[in-house]
Amino acid sequence: MHLLSILLFSFSSNLDNLVIGLSYGIRKIPIRAGANLLISSLIFLFTTLAVELGESCVAFLPADFSAALGSAIMIVMGCWGLRRFLKKRARHEKPLPCAAAPLRLRAAFLLGLALCLNNIGLGVGAGFAGLPALPCAVAAFVFSFAFLLAGNKIGNSRLSRLTGRFAEPLANLIMIGLGVYELFA
């Protein structure tokens, strides 16, 4: 089983949730359990669909090619995200504030859809690489819920500044590492 790959995929594809949780926590906006459950459920659904889409495409491609393609997608997305972060940092841009406050279910739904965009591309890549859809989606749900909760709880601490600053490049580096790992696994 690809347990390490599933965990790395889910961890890195949901680090944005930690940053979102921190952002709301810093502004003292609680993310209620219902909103967190809605966001994490959307991530579960879209991750499942994306990984299954990637798995379906594999049937039409040679096994070695599809695994290499999935790894390449993850590496390219990680590099693209890292490049975007470095460009933003070079321009000294501050992250955009989150959607609406307080975080109600409608805002949680929109935020969940936005967070799903990251998981769609990565999920297709994971499917190409041969990762199973249901375990990836369950792990993505768990990491999403945990990161939103943890980020929101530590939002007032000094740790939030450090974590928020390095979450985006860390997620991209992990995704690049996962792509390289899957390429040679």
PDB file of C-alpha atoms in Angstrom:
ATOM      1  CA  MET A   1       0.000   0.000   0.000  1.00  0.00           C
ATOM      2  CA  HIS A   2       1.079   3.543  -0.623  1.00  0.00           C
ATOM      3  CA  LEU A   3       0.543   4.674   2.981  1.00  0.00           C
ATOM      4  CA  LEU A   4       3.469   7.118   3.053  1.00  0.00           C
ATOM      5  CA  SER A   5       2.473   8.601  -0.313  1.00  0.00           C
ATOM      6  CA  ILE A   6      -1.165   8.947   0.766  1.00  0.00           C
ATOM      7  CA  LEU A   7      -0.144  10.709   3.975  1.00  0.00           C
ATOM      8  CA  LEU A   8       2.291  13.029   2.192  1.00  0.00           C
ATOM      9  CA  PHE A   9      -0.276  13.814  -0.502  1.00  0.00           C
ATOM     10  CA  SER A  10      -2.974  14.599   2.049  1.00  0.00           C
ATOM     11  CA  PHE A  11      -0.649  16.559   4.305  1.00  0.00           C
ATOM     12  CA  SER A  12       0.759  18.763   1.570  1.00  0.00           C
ATOM     13  CA  SER A  13      -2.516  19.300  -0.281  1.00  0.00           C
ATOM     14  CA  ASN A  14      -4.163  20.563   2.914  1.00  0.00           C
ATOM     15  CA  LEU A  15      -1.500  22.837   4.385  1.00  0.00           C
ATOM     16  CA  ASP A  16      -3.492  25.730   2.922  1.00  0.00           C
ATOM     17  CA  ASN A  17      -6.174  24.813   5.451  1.00  0.00           C
ATOM     18  CA  LEU A  18      -3.701  25.418   8.263  1.00  0.00           C
ATOM     19  CA  VAL A  19      -2.966  28.892   6.906  1.00  0.00           C
ATOM     20  CA  ILE A  20      -6.690  29.625   6.572  1.00  0.00           C
ATOM     21  CA  GLY A  21      -7.279  28.434  10.138  1.00  0.00           C
ATOM     22  CA  LEU A  22      -4.421  30.619  11.374  1.00  0.00           C
ATOM     23  CA  SER A  23      -5.771  33.606   9.495  1.00  0.00           C
ATOM     24  CA  TYR A  24      -9.193  33.258  11.057  1.00  0.00           C
ATOM     25  CA  GLY A  25      -7.680  32.571  14.481  1.00  0.00           C
ATOM     26  CA  ILE A  26      -5.524  35.695  14.335  1.00  0.00           C
ATOM     27  CA  ARG A  27      -8.657  37.694  13.600  1.00  0.00           C
ATOM     28  CA  LYS A  28     -10.445  35.866  16.443  1.00  0.00           C
ATOM     29  CA  ILE A  29     -13.030  34.383  14.096  1.00  0.00           C
ATOM     30  CA  PRO A  30     -13.910  30.872  15.231  1.00  0.00           C
ATOM     31  CA  ILE A  31     -14.311  28.120  12.681  1.00  0.00           C
ATOM     32  CA  ARG A  32     -17.216  26.184  14.100  1.00  0.00           C
ATOM     33  CA  ALA A  33     -17.361  22.394  13.829  1.00  0.00           C
ATOM     34  CA  GLY A  34     -20.194  22.528  11.270  1.00  0.00           C
ATOM     35  CA  ALA A  35     -18.267  24.863   8.970  1.00  0.00           C
ATOM     36  CA  ASN A  36     -15.120  22.763   9.341  1.00  0.00           C
ATOM     37  CA  LEU A  37     -17.099  19.593   8.594  1.00  0.00           C
ATOM     38  CA  LEU A  38     -18.590  21.184   5.471  1.00  0.00           C
ATOM     39  CA  ILE A  39     -15.191  22.311   4.164  1.00  0.00           C
ATOM     40  CA  SER A  40     -13.571  18.949   4.885  1.00  0.00           C
ATOM     41  CA  SER A  41     -16.498  17.087   3.275  1.00  0.00           C
ATOM     42  CA  LEU A  42     -16.114  19.144   0.097  1.00  0.00           C
ATOM     43  CA  ILE A  43     -12.410  18.324   0.081  1.00  0.00           C
ATOM     44  CA  PHE A  44     -13.252  14.634   0.540  1.00  0.00           C
ATOM     45  CA  LEU A  45     -15.705  14.731  -2.391  1.00  0.00           C
ATOM     46  CA  PHE A  46     -13.481  16.638  -4.808  1.00  0.00           C
ATOM     47  CA  THR A  47     -10.383  14.627  -3.877  1.00  0.00           C
ATOM     48  CA  THR A  48     -12.291  11.385  -4.512  1.00  0.00           C
ATOM     49  CA  LEU A  49     -13.503  12.600  -7.900  1.00  0.00           C
ATOM     50  CA  ALA A  50     -10.087  13.918  -8.920  1.00  0.00           C
ATOM     51  CA  VAL A  51      -8.170  10.771  -7.941  1.00  0.00           C
ATOM     52  CA  GLU A  52     -10.788   8.587  -9.668  1.00  0.00           C
ATOM     53  CA  LEU A  53     -10.483  10.738 -12.782  1.00  0.00           C
ATOM     54  CA  GLY A  54      -6.733  10.207 -12.720  1.00  0.00           C
ATOM     55  CA  GLU A  55      -7.223   6.460 -12.146  1.00  0.00           C
ATOM     56  CA  SER A  56      -9.696   6.290 -15.074  1.00  0.00           C
ATOM     57  CA  CYS A  57      -7.251   7.947 -17.423  1.00  0.00           C
ATOM     58  CA  VAL A  58      -4.609   5.393 -16.431  1.00  0.00           C
ATOM     59  CA  ALA A  59      -6.640   2.642 -18.140  1.00  0.00           C
ATOM     60  CA  PHE A  60      -5.894   4.253 -21.502  1.00  0.00           C
ATOM     61  CA  LEU A  61      -2.184   4.755 -20.902  1.00  0.00           C
ATOM     62  CA  PRO A  62       0.738   2.374 -20.408  1.00  0.00           C
ATOM     63  CA  ALA A  63       1.360   1.784 -16.666  1.00  0.00           C
ATOM     64  CA  ASP A  64       4.876   3.257 -16.614  1.00  0.00           C
ATOM     65  CA  PHE A  65       3.796   6.310 -18.559  1.00  0.00           C
ATOM     66  CA  SER A  66       0.786   7.038 -16.346  1.00  0.00           C
ATOM     67  CA  ALA A  67       2.844   6.725 -13.148  1.00  0.00           C
ATOM     68  CA  ALA A  68       5.499   9.038 -14.597  1.00  0.00           C
ATOM     69  CA  LEU A  69       2.816  11.470 -15.760  1.00  0.00           C
ATOM     70  CA  GLY A  70       1.228  11.544 -12.296  1.00  0.00           C
ATOM     71  CA  SER A  71       4.602  12.171 -10.698  1.00  0.00           C
ATOM     72  CA  ALA A  72       5.363  14.891 -13.233  1.00  0.00           C
ATOM     73  CA  ILE A  73       2.031  16.609 -12.527  1.00  0.00           C
ATOM     74  CA  MET A  74       2.783  16.655  -8.783  1.00  0.00           C
ATOM     75  CA  ILE A  75       6.333  17.931  -9.362  1.00  0.00           C
ATOM     76  CA  VAL A  76       5.191  20.657 -11.769  1.00  0.00           C
ATOM     77  CA  MET A  77       2.393  21.783  -9.446  1.00  0.00           C
ATOM     78  CA  GLY A  78       4.829  21.884  -6.518  1.00  0.00           C
ATOM     79  CA  CYS A  79       7.360  23.884  -8.552  1.00  0.00           C
ATOM     80  CA  TRP A  80       4.658  26.227  -9.831  1.00  0.00           C
ATOM     81  CA  GLY A  81       3.391  26.852  -6.295  1.00  0.00           C
ATOM     82  CA  LEU A  82       6.912  27.422  -5.000  1.00  0.00           C
ATOM     83  CA  ARG A  83       7.632  29.844  -7.848  1.00  0.00           C
ATOM     84  CA  ARG A  84       4.378  31.712  -7.148  1.00  0.00           C
ATOM     85  CA  PHE A  85       5.307  31.960  -3.458  1.00  0.00           C
ATOM     86  CA  LEU A  86       8.799  33.288  -4.244  1.00  0.00           C
ATOM     87  CA  LYS A  87       7.447  35.856  -6.706  1.00  0.00           C
ATOM     88  CA  LYS A  88       4.899  37.029  -4.160  1.00  0.00           C
ATOM     89  CA  ARG A  89       7.607  37.232  -1.525  1.00  0.00           C
ATOM     90  CA  ALA A  90       9.914  39.190  -3.860  1.00  0.00           C
ATOM     91  CA  ARG A  91       7.139  41.750  -4.397  1.00  0.00           C
ATOM     92  CA  HIS A  92       6.546  41.848  -0.637  1.00  0.00           C
ATOM     93  CA  GLU A  93       2.870  41.046  -1.107  1.00  0.00           C
ATOM     94  CA  LYS A  94       0.851  40.193   1.929  1.00  0.00           C
ATOM     95  CA  PRO A  95      -1.557  37.267   1.720  1.00  0.00           C
ATOM     96  CA  LEU A  96      -5.078  38.220   0.839  1.00  0.00           C
ATOM     97  CA  PRO A  97      -7.534  38.136   3.719  1.00  0.00           C
ATOM     98  CA  CYS A  98      -9.950  35.242   3.902  1.00  0.00           C
ATOM     99  CA  ALA A  99     -13.507  35.390   2.661  1.00  0.00           C
ATOM    100  CA  ALA A 100     -16.126  36.653   5.080  1.00  0.00           C
ATOM    101  CA  ALA A 101     -16.362  36.931   8.834  1.00  0.00           C
ATOM    102  CA  PRO A 102     -17.791  35.362  10.874  1.00  0.00           C
ATOM    103  CA  LEU A 103     -17.382  32.016   9.137  1.00  0.00           C
ATOM    104  CA  ARG A 104     -20.940  30.915   8.456  1.00  0.00           C
ATOM    105  CA  LEU A 105     -21.963  27.892   6.401  1.00  0.00           C
ATOM    106  CA  ARG A 106     -22.353  29.885   3.168  1.00  0.00           C
ATOM    107  CA  ALA A 107     -18.853  31.357   3.568  1.00  0.00           C
ATOM    108  CA  ALA A 108     -17.552  27.906   4.575  1.00  0.00           C
ATOM    109  CA  PHE A 109     -19.014  26.428   1.387  1.00  0.00           C
ATOM    110  CA  LEU A 110     -17.301  29.039  -0.791  1.00  0.00           C
ATOM    111  CA  LEU A 111     -14.048  28.667   1.130  1.00  0.00           C
ATOM    112  CA  GLY A 112     -14.290  24.891   0.789  1.00  0.00           C
ATOM    113  CA  LEU A 113     -14.700  25.177  -2.979  1.00  0.00           C
ATOM    114  CA  ALA A 114     -11.664  27.449  -3.175  1.00  0.00           C
ATOM    115  CA  LEU A 115      -9.578  25.014  -1.127  1.00  0.00           C
ATOM    116  CA  CYS A 116     -10.734  22.144  -3.366  1.00  0.00           C
ATOM    117  CA  LEU A 117      -9.055  23.692  -6.394  1.00  0.00           C
ATOM    118  CA  ASN A 118      -5.660  22.688  -5.038  1.00  0.00           C
ATOM    119  CA  ASN A 119      -6.829  19.137  -4.377  1.00  0.00           C
ATOM    120  CA  ILE A 120      -8.287  18.650  -7.855  1.00  0.00           C
ATOM    121  CA  GLY A 121      -5.015  18.987  -9.749  1.00  0.00           C
ATOM    122  CA  LEU A 122      -3.057  17.106  -7.126  1.00  0.00           C
ATOM    123  CA  GLY A 123      -5.747  14.434  -6.947  1.00  0.00           C
ATOM    124  CA  VAL A 124      -5.591  13.790 -10.685  1.00  0.00           C
ATOM    125  CA  GLY A 125      -1.819  13.510 -10.383  1.00  0.00           C
ATOM    126  CA  ALA A 126      -2.193  11.111  -7.453  1.00  0.00           C
ATOM    127  CA  GLY A 127      -4.591   8.992  -9.510  1.00  0.00           C
ATOM    128  CA  PHE A 128      -2.119   8.870 -12.396  1.00  0.00           C
ATOM    129  CA  ALA A 129       0.583   7.848  -9.937  1.00  0.00           C
ATOM    130  CA  GLY A 130      -1.573   4.939  -8.772  1.00  0.00           C
ATOM    131  CA  LEU A 131      -2.687   6.169  -5.356  1.00  0.00           C
ATOM    132  CA  PRO A 132      -6.100   4.776  -4.337  1.00  0.00           C
ATOM    133  CA  ALA A 133      -9.000   7.248  -4.285  1.00  0.00           C
ATOM    134  CA  LEU A 134     -10.810   6.363  -1.063  1.00  0.00           C
ATOM    135  CA  PRO A 135      -7.765   6.285   1.253  1.00  0.00           C
ATOM    136  CA  CYS A 136      -6.520   9.564  -0.303  1.00  0.00           C
ATOM    137  CA  ALA A 137      -9.907  11.206   0.201  1.00  0.00           C
ATOM    138  CA  VAL A 138     -10.284   9.968   3.786  1.00  0.00           C
ATOM    139  CA  ALA A 139      -6.787  11.179   4.657  1.00  0.00           C
ATOM    140  CA  ALA A 140      -7.485  14.521   2.932  1.00  0.00           C
ATOM    141  CA  PHE A 141     -10.667  14.877   4.998  1.00  0.00           C
ATOM    142  CA  VAL A 142      -8.801  14.158   8.243  1.00  0.00           C
ATOM    143  CA  PHE A 143      -5.917  16.527   7.469  1.00  0.00           C
ATOM    144  CA  SER A 144      -8.305  19.245   6.307  1.00  0.00           C
ATOM    145  CA  PHE A 145     -10.376  19.059   9.477  1.00  0.00           C
ATOM    146  CA  ALA A 146      -7.330  18.830  11.746  1.00  0.00           C
ATOM    147  CA  PHE A 147      -5.438  21.678  10.055  1.00  0.00           C
ATOM    148  CA  LEU A 148      -8.413  24.051  10.112  1.00  0.00           C
ATOM    149  CA  LEU A 149      -9.039  23.247  13.761  1.00  0.00           C
ATOM    150  CA  ALA A 150      -5.381  23.457  14.816  1.00  0.00           C
ATOM    151  CA  GLY A 151      -4.747  26.634  12.829  1.00  0.00           C
ATOM    152  CA  ASN A 152      -7.767  28.315  14.332  1.00  0.00           C
ATOM    153  CA  LYS A 153      -6.758  27.307  17.862  1.00  0.00           C
ATOM    154  CA  ILE A 154      -3.166  28.573  17.636  1.00  0.00           C
ATOM    155  CA  GLY A 155      -4.082  31.706  15.658  1.00  0.00           C
ATOM    156  CA  ASN A 156      -3.384  34.033  18.576  1.00  0.00           C
ATOM    157  CA  SER A 157       0.038  32.635  19.443  1.00  0.00           C
ATOM    158  CA  ARG A 158       3.485  33.661  18.195  1.00  0.00           C
ATOM    159  CA  LEU A 159       3.711  30.261  16.552  1.00  0.00           C
ATOM    160  CA  SER A 160       1.040  31.350  14.055  1.00  0.00           C
ATOM    161  CA  ARG A 161       3.384  33.870  12.424  1.00  0.00           C
ATOM    162  CA  LEU A 162       6.096  31.254  11.877  1.00  0.00           C
ATOM    163  CA  THR A 163       3.723  28.505  10.742  1.00  0.00           C
ATOM    164  CA  GLY A 164       1.801  30.766   8.382  1.00  0.00           C
ATOM    165  CA  ARG A 165       4.969  32.077   6.780  1.00  0.00           C
ATOM    166  CA  PHE A 166       6.384  28.646   5.954  1.00  0.00           C
ATOM    167  CA  ALA A 167       3.251  26.566   5.292  1.00  0.00           C
ATOM    168  CA  GLU A 168       2.981  27.422   1.586  1.00  0.00           C
ATOM    169  CA  PRO A 169       6.601  26.693   0.589  1.00  0.00           C
ATOM    170  CA  LEU A 170       6.629  23.586   2.800  1.00  0.00           C
ATOM    171  CA  ALA A 171       3.514  22.234   1.095  1.00  0.00           C
ATOM    172  CA  ASN A 172       5.078  22.803  -2.326  1.00  0.00           C
ATOM    173  CA  LEU A 173       8.376  21.181  -1.347  1.00  0.00           C
ATOM    174  CA  ILE A 174       6.536  18.151   0.038  1.00  0.00           C
ATOM    175  CA  MET A 175       4.544  17.875  -3.197  1.00  0.00           C
ATOM    176  CA  ILE A 176       7.762  17.984  -5.240  1.00  0.00           C
ATOM    177  CA  GLY A 177       9.286  15.347  -2.950  1.00  0.00           C
ATOM    178  CA  LEU A 178       6.179  13.146  -3.269  1.00  0.00           C
ATOM    179  CA  GLY A 179       6.319  13.417  -7.063  1.00  0.00           C
ATOM    180  CA  VAL A 180       9.992  12.430  -7.076  1.00  0.00           C
ATOM    181  CA  TYR A 181       9.322   9.587  -4.629  1.00  0.00           C
ATOM    182  CA  GLU A 182       6.428   8.236  -6.733  1.00  0.00           C
ATOM    183  CA  LEU A 183       8.552   8.532  -9.875  1.00  0.00           C
ATOM    184  CA  PHE A 184      11.120   6.091  -8.483  1.00  0.00           C
ATOM    185  CA  ALA A 185       8.870   3.939  -6.266  1.00  0.00           C
TER     186      ALA A 185
END
